[in-house]
PDB file of C-alpha atoms in Angstrom:
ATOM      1  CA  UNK A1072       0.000   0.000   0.000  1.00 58.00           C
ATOM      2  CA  UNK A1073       3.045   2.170   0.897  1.00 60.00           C
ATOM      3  CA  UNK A1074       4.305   1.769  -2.457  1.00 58.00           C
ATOM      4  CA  UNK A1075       1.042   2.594  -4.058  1.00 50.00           C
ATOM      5  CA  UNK A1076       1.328   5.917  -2.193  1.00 59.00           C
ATOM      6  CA  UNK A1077       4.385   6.654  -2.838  1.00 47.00           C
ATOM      7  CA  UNK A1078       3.795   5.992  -6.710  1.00 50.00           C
ATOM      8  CA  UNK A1079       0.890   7.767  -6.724  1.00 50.00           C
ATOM      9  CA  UNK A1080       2.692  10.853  -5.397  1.00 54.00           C
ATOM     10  CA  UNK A1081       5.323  10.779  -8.023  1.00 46.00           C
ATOM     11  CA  UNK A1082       2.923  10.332 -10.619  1.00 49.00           C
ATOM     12  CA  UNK A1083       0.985  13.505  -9.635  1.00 56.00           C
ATOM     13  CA  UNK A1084       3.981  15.552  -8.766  1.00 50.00           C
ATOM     14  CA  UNK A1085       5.509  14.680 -12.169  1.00 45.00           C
ATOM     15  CA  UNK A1086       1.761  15.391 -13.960  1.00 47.00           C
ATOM     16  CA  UNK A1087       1.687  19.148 -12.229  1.00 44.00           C
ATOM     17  CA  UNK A1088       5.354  19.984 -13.256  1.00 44.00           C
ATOM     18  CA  UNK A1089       4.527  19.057 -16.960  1.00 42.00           C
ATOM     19  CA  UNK A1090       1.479  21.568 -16.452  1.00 42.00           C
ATOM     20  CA  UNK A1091       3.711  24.372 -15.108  1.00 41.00           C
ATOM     21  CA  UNK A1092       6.110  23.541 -17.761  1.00 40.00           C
ATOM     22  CA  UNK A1093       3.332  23.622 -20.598  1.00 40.00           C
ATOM     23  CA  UNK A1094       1.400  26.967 -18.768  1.00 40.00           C
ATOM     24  CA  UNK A1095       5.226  28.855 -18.521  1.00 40.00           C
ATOM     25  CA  UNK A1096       6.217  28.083 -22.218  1.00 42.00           C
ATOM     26  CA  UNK A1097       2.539  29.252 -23.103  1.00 54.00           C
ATOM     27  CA  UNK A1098       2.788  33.186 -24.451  1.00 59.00           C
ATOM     28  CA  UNK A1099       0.721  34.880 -22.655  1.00 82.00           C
ATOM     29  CA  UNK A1100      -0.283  38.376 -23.497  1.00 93.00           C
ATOM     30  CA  UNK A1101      -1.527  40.553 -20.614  1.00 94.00           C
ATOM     31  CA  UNK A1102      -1.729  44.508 -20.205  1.00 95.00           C
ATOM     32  CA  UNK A1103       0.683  45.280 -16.845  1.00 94.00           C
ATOM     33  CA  UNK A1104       0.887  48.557 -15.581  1.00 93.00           C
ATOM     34  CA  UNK A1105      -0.253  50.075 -19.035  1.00 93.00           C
ATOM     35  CA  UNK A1106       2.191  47.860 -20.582  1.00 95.00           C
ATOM     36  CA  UNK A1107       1.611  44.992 -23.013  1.00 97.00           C
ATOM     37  CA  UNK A1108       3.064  42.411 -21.628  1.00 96.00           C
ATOM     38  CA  UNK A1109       3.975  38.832 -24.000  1.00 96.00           C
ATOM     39  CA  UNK A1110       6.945  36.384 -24.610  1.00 95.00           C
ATOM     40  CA  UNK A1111       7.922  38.427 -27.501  1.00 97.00           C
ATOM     41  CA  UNK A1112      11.388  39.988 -26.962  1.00 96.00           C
ATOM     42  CA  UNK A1113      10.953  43.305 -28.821  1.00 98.00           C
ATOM     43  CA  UNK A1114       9.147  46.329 -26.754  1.00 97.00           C
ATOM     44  CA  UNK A1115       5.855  47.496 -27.503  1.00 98.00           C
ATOM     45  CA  UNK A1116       6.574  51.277 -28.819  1.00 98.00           C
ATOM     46  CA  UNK A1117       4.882  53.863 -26.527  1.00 96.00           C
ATOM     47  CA  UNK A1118       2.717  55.008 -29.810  1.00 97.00           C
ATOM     48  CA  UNK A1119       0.431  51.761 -28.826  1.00 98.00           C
ATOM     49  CA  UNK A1120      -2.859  52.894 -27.290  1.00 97.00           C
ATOM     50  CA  UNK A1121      -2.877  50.426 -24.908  1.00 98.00           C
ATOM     51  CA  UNK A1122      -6.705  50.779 -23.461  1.00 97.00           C
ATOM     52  CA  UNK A1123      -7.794  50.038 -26.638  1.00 97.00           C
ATOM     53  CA  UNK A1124      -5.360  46.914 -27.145  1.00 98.00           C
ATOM     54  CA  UNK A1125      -6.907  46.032 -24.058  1.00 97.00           C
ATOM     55  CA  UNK A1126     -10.593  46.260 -24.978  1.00 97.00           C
ATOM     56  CA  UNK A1127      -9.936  44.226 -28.315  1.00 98.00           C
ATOM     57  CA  UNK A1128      -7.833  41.528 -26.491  1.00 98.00           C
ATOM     58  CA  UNK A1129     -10.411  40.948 -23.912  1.00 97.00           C
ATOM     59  CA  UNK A1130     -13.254  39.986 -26.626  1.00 98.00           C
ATOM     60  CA  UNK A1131     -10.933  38.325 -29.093  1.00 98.00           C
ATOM     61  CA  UNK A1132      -7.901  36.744 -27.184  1.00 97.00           C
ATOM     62  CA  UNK A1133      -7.269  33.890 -29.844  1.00 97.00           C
ATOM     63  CA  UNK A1134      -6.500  36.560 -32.428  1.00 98.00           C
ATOM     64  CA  UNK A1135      -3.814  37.712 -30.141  1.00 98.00           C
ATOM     65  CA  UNK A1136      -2.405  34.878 -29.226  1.00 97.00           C
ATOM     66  CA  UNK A1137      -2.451  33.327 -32.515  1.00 97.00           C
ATOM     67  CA  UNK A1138      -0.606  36.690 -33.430  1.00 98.00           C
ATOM     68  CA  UNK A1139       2.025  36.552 -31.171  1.00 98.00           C
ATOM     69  CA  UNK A1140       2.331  33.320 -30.750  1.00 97.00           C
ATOM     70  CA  UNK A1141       3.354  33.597 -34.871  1.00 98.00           C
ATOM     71  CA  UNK A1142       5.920  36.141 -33.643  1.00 98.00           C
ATOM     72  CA  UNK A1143       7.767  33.855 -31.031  1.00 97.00           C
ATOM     73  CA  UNK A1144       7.953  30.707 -32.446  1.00 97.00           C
ATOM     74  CA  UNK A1145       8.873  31.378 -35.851  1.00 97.00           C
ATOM     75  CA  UNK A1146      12.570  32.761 -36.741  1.00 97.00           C
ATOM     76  CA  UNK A1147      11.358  35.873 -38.068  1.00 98.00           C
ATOM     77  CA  UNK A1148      14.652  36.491 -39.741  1.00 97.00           C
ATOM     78  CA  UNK A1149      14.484  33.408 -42.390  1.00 97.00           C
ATOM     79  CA  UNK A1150      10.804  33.741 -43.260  1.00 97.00           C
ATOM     80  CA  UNK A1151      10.104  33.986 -47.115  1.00 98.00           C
ATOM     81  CA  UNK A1152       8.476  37.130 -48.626  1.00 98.00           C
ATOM     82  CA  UNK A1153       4.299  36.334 -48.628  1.00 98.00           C
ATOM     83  CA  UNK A1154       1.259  35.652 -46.769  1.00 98.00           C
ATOM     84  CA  UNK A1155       0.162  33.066 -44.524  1.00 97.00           C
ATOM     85  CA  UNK A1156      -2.973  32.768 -43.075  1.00 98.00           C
ATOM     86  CA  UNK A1157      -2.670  31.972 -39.443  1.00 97.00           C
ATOM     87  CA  UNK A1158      -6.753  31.681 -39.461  1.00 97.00           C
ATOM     88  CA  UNK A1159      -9.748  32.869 -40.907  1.00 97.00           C
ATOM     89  CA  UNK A1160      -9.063  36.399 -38.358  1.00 98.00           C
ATOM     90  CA  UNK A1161      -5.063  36.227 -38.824  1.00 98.00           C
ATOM     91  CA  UNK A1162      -2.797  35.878 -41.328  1.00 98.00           C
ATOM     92  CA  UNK A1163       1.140  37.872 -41.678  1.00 98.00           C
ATOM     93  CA  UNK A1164       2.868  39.022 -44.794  1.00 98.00           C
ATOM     94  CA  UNK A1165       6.640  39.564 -45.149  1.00 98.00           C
ATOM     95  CA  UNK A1166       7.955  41.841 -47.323  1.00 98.00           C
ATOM     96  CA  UNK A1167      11.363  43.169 -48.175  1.00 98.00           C
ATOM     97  CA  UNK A1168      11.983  46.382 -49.893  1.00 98.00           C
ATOM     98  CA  UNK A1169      14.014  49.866 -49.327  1.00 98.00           C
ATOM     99  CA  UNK A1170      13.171  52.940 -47.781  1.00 98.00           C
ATOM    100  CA  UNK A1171      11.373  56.218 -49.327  1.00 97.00           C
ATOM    101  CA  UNK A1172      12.469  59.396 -49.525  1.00 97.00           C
ATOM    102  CA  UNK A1173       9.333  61.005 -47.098  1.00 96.00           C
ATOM    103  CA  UNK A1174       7.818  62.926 -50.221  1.00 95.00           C
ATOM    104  CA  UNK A1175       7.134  59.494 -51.656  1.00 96.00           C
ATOM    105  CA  UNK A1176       5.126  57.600 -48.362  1.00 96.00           C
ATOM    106  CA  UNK A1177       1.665  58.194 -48.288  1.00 96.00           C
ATOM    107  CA  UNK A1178      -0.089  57.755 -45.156  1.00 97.00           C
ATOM    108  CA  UNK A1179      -2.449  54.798 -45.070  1.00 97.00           C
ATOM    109  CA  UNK A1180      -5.443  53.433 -42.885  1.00 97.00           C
ATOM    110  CA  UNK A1181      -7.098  50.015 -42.604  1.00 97.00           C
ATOM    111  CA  UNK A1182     -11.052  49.382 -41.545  1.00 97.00           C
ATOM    112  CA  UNK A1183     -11.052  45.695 -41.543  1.00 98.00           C
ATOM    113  CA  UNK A1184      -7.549  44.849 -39.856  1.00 98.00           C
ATOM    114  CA  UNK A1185      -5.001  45.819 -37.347  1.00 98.00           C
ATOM    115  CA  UNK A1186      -1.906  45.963 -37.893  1.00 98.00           C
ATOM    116  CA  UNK A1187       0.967  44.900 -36.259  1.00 98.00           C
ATOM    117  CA  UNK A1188       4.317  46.253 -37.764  1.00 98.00           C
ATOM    118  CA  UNK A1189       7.610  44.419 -36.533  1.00 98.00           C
ATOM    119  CA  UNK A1190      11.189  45.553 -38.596  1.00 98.00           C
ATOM    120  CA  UNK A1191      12.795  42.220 -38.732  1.00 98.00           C
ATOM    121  CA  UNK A1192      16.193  44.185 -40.067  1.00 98.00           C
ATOM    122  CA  UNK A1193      17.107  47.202 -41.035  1.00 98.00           C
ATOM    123  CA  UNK A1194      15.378  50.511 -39.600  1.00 98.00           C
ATOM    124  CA  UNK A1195      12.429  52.870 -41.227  1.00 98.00           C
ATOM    125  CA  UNK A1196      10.325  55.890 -39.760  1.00 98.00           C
ATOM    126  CA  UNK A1197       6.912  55.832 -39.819  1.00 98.00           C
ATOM    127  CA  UNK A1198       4.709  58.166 -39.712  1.00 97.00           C
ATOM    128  CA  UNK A1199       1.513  58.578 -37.243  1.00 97.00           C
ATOM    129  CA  UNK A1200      -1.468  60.521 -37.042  1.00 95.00           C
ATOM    130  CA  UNK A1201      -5.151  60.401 -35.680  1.00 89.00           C
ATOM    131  CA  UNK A1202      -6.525  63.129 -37.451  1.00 84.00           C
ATOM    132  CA  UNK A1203      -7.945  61.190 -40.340  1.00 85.00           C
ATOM    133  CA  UNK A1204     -10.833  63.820 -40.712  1.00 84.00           C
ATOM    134  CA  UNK A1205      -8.579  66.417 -41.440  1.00 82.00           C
ATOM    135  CA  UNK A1206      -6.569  64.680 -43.945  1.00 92.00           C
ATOM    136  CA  UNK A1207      -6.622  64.635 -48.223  1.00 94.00           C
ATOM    137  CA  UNK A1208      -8.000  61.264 -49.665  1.00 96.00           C
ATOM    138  CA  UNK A1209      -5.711  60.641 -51.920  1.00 96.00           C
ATOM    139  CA  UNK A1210      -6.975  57.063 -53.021  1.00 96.00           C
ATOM    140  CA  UNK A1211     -10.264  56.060 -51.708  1.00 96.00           C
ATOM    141  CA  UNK A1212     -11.032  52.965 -49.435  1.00 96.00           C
ATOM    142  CA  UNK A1213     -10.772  50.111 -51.257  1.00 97.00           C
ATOM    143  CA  UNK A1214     -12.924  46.962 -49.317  1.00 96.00           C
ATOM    144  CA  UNK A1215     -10.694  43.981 -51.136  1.00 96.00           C
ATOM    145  CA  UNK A1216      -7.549  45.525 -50.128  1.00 96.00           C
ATOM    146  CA  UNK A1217      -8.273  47.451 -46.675  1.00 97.00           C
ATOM    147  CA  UNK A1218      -6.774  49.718 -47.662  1.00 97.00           C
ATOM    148  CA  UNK A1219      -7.392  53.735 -48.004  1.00 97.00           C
ATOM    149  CA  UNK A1220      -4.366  56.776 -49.246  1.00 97.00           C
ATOM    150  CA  UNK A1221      -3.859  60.424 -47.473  1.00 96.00           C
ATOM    151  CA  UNK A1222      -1.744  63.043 -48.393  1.00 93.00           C
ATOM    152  CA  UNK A1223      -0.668  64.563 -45.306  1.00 93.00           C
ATOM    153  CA  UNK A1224       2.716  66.510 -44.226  1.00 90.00           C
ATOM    154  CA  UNK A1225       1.796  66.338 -40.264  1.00 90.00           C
ATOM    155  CA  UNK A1226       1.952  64.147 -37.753  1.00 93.00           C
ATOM    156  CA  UNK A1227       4.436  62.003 -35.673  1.00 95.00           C
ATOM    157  CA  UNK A1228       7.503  60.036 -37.071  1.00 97.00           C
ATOM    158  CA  UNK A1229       8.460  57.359 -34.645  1.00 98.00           C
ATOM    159  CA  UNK A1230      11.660  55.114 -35.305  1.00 98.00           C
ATOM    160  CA  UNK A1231      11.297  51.679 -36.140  1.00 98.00           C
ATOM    161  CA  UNK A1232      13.984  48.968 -35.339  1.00 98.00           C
ATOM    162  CA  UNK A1233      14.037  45.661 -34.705  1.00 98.00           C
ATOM    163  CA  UNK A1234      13.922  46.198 -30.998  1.00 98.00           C
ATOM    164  CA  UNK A1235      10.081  47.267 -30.996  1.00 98.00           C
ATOM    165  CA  UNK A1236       6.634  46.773 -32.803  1.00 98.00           C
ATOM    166  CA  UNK A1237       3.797  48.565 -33.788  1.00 98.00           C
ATOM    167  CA  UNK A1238       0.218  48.221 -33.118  1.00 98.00           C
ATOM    168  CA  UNK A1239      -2.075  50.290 -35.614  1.00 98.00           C
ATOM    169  CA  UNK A1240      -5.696  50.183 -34.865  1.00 98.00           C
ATOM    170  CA  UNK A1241      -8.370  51.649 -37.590  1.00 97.00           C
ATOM    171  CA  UNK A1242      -8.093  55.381 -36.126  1.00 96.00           C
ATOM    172  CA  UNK A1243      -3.789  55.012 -36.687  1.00 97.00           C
ATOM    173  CA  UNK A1244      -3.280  57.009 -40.043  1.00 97.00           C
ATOM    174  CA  UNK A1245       0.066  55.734 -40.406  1.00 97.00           C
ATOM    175  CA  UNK A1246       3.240  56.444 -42.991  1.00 97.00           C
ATOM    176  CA  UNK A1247       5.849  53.471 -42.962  1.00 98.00           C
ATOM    177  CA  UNK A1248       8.736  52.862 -45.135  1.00 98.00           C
ATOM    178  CA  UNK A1249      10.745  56.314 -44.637  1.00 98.00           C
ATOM    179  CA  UNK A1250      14.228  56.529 -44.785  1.00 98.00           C
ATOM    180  CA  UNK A1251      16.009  57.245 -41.692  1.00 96.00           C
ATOM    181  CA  UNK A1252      19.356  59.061 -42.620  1.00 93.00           C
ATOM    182  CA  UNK A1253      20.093  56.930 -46.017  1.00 95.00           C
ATOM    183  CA  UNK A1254      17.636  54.420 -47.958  1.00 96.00           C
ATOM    184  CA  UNK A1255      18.143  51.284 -46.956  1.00 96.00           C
ATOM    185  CA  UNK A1256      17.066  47.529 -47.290  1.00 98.00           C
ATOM    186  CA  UNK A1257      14.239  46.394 -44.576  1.00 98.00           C
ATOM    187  CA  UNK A1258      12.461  42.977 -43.911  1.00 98.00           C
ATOM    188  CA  UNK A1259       9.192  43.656 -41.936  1.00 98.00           C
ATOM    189  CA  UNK A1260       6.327  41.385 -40.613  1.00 98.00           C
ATOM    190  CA  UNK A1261       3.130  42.773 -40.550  1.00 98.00           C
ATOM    191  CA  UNK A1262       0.792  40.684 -38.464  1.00 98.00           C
ATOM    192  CA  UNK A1263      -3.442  41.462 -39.700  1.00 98.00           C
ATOM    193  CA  UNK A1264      -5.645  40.947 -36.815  1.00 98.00           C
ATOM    194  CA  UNK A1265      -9.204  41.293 -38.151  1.00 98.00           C
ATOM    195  CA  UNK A1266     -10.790  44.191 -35.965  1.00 98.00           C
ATOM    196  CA  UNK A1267     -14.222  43.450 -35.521  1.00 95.00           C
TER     197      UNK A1267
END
């Protein structure tokens, strides 16, 4: 009986460190401190609004973690140019290209998708503005592409390097692809999370 015990114990204290093991290696994405928090290495830039992330990650958490989840277990670095559909709410394209002279980016908005914009190498501005009433259609909103064009001089141009990402909800009017100091080559992953 003893050894039936003592069995027994091993067996269950063997069964909850497989658990921990499988819950730890898990990536969970949380909002800390008005932080996003995930296994993903790379910082969250300080552009995110973070209240909203929160909002949409409390009524569709599998989008998230299927996002992120993308972004930690793949080598981001080797990944072919493309799509791939993560599901029918995800999917992530890699490009490659070089940077534009800043007369040559058009700012850009999405009503269907988020987007989550991570330089894999190299390093880019990109532009950022809310004030999407004020700006100059340019191109209008086209539904198979989600995808509308401003022409706009204004707004914010944050630095974007492989040690932080980008979250761009509908209401982001954003710029990317500007040179820094010189044009150079970039490999980006842009993550679409469907927004409603």
């Amino acid at each position: 009986m003893r050894k039936v015990i003592v069995y027994l114990s091993v067996a269950i204290l063997l069964c909850l460190t497989f658990a921990l093991k499988c819950v730890k290696n898990e990536n969970m994405i949380t909002v800390q401190n008005n932080k996003i928090v995930s296994n993903f290495v790379p910082e969250p830039d300080a552009s995110i609004d973070v209240a909203e992330f929160k909002q949409h990650l409390a009524k569709f958490p599998a989008r998230w973690n299927a996002a992120f989840d993308f972004l930690v277990k793949n080598d981001l670095k080797s990944l072919p140019t493309g799509r791939t559909d993560l599901n029918g709410d995800v999917y992530v394209t890699v490009s490659e290209y070089t940077t534009k002279n800043i007369e040559d980016a058009d700012y850009e908005s999405h009503k269907k998708y988020i987007d989550l914009q991570y330089i894999v190498s190299g390093e880019e501005l990109i532009g950022l503005t809310q004030n999407q009433e004020g700006l100059k259609v340019i191109s209008p909103y086209v539904e198979e592409k989600d995808i509308e064009f401003y022409e706009y001089n204004g707004g914010d141009l944050l630095s974007a390097t492989p040690d932080r990402y980008f979250i761009f909800f509908p209401k982001d009017v954003h710029r990317p692809c500007i040179k820094t100091k010189e044009n150079c080559k970039v490999k980006k992953v842009v993550v679409k999370i469907r927004y409603q």
